[in-house]
XYZ file of N, CA and C in Angstrom:
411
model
N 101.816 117.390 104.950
C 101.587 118.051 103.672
C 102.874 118.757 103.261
N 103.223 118.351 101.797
C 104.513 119.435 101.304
C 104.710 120.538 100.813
N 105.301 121.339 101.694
C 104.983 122.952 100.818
C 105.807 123.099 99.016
N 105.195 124.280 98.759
C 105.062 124.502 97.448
C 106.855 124.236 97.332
N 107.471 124.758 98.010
C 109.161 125.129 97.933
C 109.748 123.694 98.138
N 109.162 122.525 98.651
C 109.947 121.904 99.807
C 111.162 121.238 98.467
N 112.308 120.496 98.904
C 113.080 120.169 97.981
C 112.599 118.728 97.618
N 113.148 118.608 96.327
C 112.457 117.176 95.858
C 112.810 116.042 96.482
N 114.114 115.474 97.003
C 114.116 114.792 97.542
C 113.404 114.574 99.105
N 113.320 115.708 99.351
C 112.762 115.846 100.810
C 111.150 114.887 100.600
N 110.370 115.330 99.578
C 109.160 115.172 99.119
C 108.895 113.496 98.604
N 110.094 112.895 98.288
C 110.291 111.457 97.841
C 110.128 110.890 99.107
N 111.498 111.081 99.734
C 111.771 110.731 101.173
C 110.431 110.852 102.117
N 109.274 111.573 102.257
C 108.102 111.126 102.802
C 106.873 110.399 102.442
N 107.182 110.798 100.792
C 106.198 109.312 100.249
C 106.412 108.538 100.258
N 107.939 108.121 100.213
C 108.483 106.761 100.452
C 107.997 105.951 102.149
N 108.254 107.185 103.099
C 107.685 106.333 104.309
C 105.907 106.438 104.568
N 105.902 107.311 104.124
C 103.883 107.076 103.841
C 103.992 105.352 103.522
N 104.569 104.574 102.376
C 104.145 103.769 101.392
C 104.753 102.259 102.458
N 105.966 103.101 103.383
C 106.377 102.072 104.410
C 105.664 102.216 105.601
N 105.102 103.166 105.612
C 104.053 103.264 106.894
C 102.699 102.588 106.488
N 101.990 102.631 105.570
C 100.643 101.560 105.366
C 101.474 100.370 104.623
N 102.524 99.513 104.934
C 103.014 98.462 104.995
C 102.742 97.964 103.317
N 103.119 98.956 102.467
C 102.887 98.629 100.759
C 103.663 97.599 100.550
N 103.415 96.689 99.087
C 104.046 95.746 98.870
C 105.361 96.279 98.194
N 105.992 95.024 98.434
C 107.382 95.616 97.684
C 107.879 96.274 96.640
N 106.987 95.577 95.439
C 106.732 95.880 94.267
C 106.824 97.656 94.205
N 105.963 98.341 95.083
C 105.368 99.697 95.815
C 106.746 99.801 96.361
N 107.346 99.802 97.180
C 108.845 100.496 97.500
C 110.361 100.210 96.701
N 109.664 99.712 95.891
C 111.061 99.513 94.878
C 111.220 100.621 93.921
N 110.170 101.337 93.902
C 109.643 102.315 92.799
C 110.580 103.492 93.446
N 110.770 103.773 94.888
C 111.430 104.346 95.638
C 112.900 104.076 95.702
N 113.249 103.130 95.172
C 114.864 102.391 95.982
C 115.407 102.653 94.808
N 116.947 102.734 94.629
C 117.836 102.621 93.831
C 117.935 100.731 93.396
N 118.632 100.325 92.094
C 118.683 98.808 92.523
C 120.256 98.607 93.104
N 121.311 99.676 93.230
C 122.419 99.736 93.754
C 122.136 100.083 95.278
N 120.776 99.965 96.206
C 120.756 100.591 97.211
C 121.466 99.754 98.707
N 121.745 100.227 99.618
C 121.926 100.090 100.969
C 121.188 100.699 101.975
N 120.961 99.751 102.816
C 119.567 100.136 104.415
C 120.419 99.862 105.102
N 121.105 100.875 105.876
C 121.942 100.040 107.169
C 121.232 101.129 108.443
N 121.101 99.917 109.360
C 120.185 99.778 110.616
C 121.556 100.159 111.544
N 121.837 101.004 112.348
C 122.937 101.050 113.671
C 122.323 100.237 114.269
N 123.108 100.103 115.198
C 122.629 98.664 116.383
C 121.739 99.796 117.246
N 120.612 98.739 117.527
C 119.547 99.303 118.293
C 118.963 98.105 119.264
N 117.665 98.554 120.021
C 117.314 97.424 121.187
C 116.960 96.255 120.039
N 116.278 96.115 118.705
C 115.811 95.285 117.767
C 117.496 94.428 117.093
N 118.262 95.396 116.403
C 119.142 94.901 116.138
C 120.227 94.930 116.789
N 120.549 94.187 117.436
C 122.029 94.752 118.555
C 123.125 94.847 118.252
N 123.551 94.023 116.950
C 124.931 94.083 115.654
C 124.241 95.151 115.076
N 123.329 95.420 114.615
C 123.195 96.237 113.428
C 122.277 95.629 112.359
N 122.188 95.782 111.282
C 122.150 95.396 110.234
C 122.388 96.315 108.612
N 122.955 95.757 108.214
C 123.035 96.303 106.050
C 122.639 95.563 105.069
N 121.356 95.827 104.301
C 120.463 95.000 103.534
C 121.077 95.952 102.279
N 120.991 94.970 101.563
C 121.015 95.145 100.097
C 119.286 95.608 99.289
N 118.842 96.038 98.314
C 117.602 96.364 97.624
C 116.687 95.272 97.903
N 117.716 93.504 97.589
C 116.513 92.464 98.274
C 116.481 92.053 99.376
N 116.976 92.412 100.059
C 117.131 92.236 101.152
C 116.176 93.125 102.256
N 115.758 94.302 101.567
C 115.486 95.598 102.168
C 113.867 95.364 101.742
N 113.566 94.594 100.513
C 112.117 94.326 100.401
C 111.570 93.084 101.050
N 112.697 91.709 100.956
C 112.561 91.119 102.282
C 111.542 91.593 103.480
N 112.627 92.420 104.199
C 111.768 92.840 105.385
C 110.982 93.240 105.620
N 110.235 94.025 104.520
C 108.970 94.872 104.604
C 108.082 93.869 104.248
N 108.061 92.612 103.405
C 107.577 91.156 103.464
C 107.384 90.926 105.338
N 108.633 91.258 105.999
C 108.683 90.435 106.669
C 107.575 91.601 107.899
N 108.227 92.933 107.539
C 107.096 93.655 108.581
C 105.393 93.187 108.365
N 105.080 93.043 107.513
C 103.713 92.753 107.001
C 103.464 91.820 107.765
N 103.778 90.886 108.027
C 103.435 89.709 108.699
C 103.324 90.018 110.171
N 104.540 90.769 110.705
C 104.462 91.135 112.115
C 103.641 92.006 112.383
N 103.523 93.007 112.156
C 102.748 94.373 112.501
C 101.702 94.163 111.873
N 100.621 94.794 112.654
C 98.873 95.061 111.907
C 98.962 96.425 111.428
N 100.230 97.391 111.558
C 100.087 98.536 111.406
C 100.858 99.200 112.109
N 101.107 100.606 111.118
C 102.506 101.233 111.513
C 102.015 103.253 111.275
N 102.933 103.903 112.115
C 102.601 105.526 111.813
C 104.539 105.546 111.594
N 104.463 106.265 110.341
C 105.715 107.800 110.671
C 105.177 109.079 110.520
N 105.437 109.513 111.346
C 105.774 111.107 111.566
C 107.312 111.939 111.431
N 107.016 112.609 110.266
C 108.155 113.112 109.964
C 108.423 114.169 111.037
N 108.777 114.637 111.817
C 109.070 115.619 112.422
C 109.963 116.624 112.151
N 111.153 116.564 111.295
C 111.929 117.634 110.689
C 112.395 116.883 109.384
N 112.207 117.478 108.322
C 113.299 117.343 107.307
C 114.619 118.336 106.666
N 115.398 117.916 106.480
C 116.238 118.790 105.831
C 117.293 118.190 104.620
N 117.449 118.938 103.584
C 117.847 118.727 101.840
C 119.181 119.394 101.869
N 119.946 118.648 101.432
C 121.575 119.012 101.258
C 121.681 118.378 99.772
N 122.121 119.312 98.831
C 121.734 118.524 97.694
C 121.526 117.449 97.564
N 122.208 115.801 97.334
C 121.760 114.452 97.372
C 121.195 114.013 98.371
N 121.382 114.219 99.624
C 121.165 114.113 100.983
C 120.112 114.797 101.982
N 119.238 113.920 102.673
C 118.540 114.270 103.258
C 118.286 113.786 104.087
N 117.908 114.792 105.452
C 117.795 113.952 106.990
C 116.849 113.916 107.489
N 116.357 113.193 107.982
C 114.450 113.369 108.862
C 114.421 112.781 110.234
N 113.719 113.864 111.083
C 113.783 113.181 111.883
C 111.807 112.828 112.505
N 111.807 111.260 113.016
C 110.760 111.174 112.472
C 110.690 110.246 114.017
N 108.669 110.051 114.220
C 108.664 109.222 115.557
C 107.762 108.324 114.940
N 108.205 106.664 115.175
C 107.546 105.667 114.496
C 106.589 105.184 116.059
N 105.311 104.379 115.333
C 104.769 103.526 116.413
C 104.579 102.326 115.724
N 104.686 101.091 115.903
C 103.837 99.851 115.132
C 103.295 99.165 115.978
N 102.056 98.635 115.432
C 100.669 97.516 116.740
C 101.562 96.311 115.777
N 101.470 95.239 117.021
C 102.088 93.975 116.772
C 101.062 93.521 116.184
N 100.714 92.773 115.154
C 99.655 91.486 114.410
C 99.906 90.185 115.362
N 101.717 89.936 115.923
C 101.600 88.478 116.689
C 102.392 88.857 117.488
N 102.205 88.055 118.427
C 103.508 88.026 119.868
C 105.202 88.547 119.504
N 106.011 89.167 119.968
C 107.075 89.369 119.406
C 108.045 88.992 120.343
N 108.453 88.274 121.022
C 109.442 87.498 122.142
C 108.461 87.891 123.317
N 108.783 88.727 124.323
C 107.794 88.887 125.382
C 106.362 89.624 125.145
N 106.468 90.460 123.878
C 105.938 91.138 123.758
C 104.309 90.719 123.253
N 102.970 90.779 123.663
C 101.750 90.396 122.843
C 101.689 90.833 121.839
N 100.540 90.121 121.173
C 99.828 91.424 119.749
C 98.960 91.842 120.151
N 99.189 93.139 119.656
C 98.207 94.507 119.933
C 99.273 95.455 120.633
N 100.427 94.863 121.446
C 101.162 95.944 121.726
C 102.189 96.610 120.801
N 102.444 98.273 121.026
C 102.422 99.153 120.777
C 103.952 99.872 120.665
N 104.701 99.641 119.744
C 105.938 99.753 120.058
C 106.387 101.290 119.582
N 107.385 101.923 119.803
C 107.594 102.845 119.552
C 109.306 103.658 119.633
N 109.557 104.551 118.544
C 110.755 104.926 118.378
C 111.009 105.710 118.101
N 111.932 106.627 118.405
C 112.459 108.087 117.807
C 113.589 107.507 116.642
N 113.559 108.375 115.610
C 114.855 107.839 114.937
C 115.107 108.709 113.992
N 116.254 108.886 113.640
C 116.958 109.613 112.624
C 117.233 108.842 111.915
N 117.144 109.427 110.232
C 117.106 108.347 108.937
C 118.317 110.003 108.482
N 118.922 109.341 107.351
C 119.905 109.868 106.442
C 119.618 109.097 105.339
N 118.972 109.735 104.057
C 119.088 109.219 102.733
C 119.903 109.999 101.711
N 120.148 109.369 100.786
C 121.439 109.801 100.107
C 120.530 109.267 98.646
N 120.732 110.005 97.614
C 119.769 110.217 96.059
C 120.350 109.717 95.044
N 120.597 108.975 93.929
C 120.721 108.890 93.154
C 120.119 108.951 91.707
N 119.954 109.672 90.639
C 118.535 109.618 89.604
C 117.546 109.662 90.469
N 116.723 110.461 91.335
C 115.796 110.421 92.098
C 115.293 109.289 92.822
N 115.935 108.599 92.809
C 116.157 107.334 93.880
C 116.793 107.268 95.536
N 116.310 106.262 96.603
C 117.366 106.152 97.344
C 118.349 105.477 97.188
N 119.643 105.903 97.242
C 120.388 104.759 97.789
C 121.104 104.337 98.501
N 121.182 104.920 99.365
C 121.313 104.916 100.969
C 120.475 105.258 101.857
N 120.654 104.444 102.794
C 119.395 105.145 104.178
C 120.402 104.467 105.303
N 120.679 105.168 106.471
C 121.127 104.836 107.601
C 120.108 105.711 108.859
N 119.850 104.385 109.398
C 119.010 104.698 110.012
C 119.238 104.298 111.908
N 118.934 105.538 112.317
C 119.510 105.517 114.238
C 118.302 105.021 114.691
N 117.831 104.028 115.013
C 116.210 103.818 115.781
C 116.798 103.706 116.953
N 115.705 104.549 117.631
C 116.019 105.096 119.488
C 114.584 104.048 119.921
N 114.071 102.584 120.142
C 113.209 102.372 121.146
C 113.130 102.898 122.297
N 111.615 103.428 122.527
C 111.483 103.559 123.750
C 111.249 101.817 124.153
N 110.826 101.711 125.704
C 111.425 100.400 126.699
C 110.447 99.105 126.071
N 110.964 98.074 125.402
C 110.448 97.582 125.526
C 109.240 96.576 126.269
N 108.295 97.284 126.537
C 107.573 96.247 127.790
C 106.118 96.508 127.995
């Protein structure tokens, strides 16, 4: 819940992952995105280069989460507002819908991660994001 004070972007920045947490259609997170935006992923156990999606690129995947996952939680755990800029730190879980290399469906994945978004016209358009998996297995 957002308090009366909280800063506006702070308040975007969690409806936006509410709308990526019940796996909304794209259409639904574009409303959120800049169309000048960037998603860059640090290398993590999922991406091991990394990755930097462009706006279609970035709805792509949430196409593409839908298919994988039956379902996803964020938990924001801290936010904080620097005028354009804002940091959260947040603990994700997602249930697999299908097998994911070793992994079954139904299992239960999970991550600590720090996101950095950056505002434009009340938009994102940046997000860099640190995902910490815990072990895959």
């Amino acid at each position: 819940m957002e308090s009366l004070d909280e800063h506006p972007n702070i308040t975007t920045a969690r409806r936006y992952h509410e709308a990526v947490a019940r796996l909304a259609a794209p259409e639904e997170l574009e409303r959120f995105l800049h169309p000048d935006m960037i998603h860059s992923q640090l290398p993590n156990a999922l991406f091991p280069q990394g990755a930097d999606r462009d706006l279609t690129a970035t709805l792509a995947a949430s196409t593409q989460a839908r298919a994988l996952l039956a379902g996803q939680q964020y938990q924001v755990i801290n936010a904080v507002a620097s005028g354009d800029q804002v940091a959260l730190e947040v603990k994700w879980s997602g249930t697999l819908a299908a097998p994911f290399g070793d992994l079954p469906a139904g299992h239960v994945m999970r991550a600590h991660i720090a996101a950095f978004l950056e505002f434009r016209d009340g938009k994102i358009i940046a997000q860099r994001n640190y995902d910490c998996y815990e072990p895959l297995a």
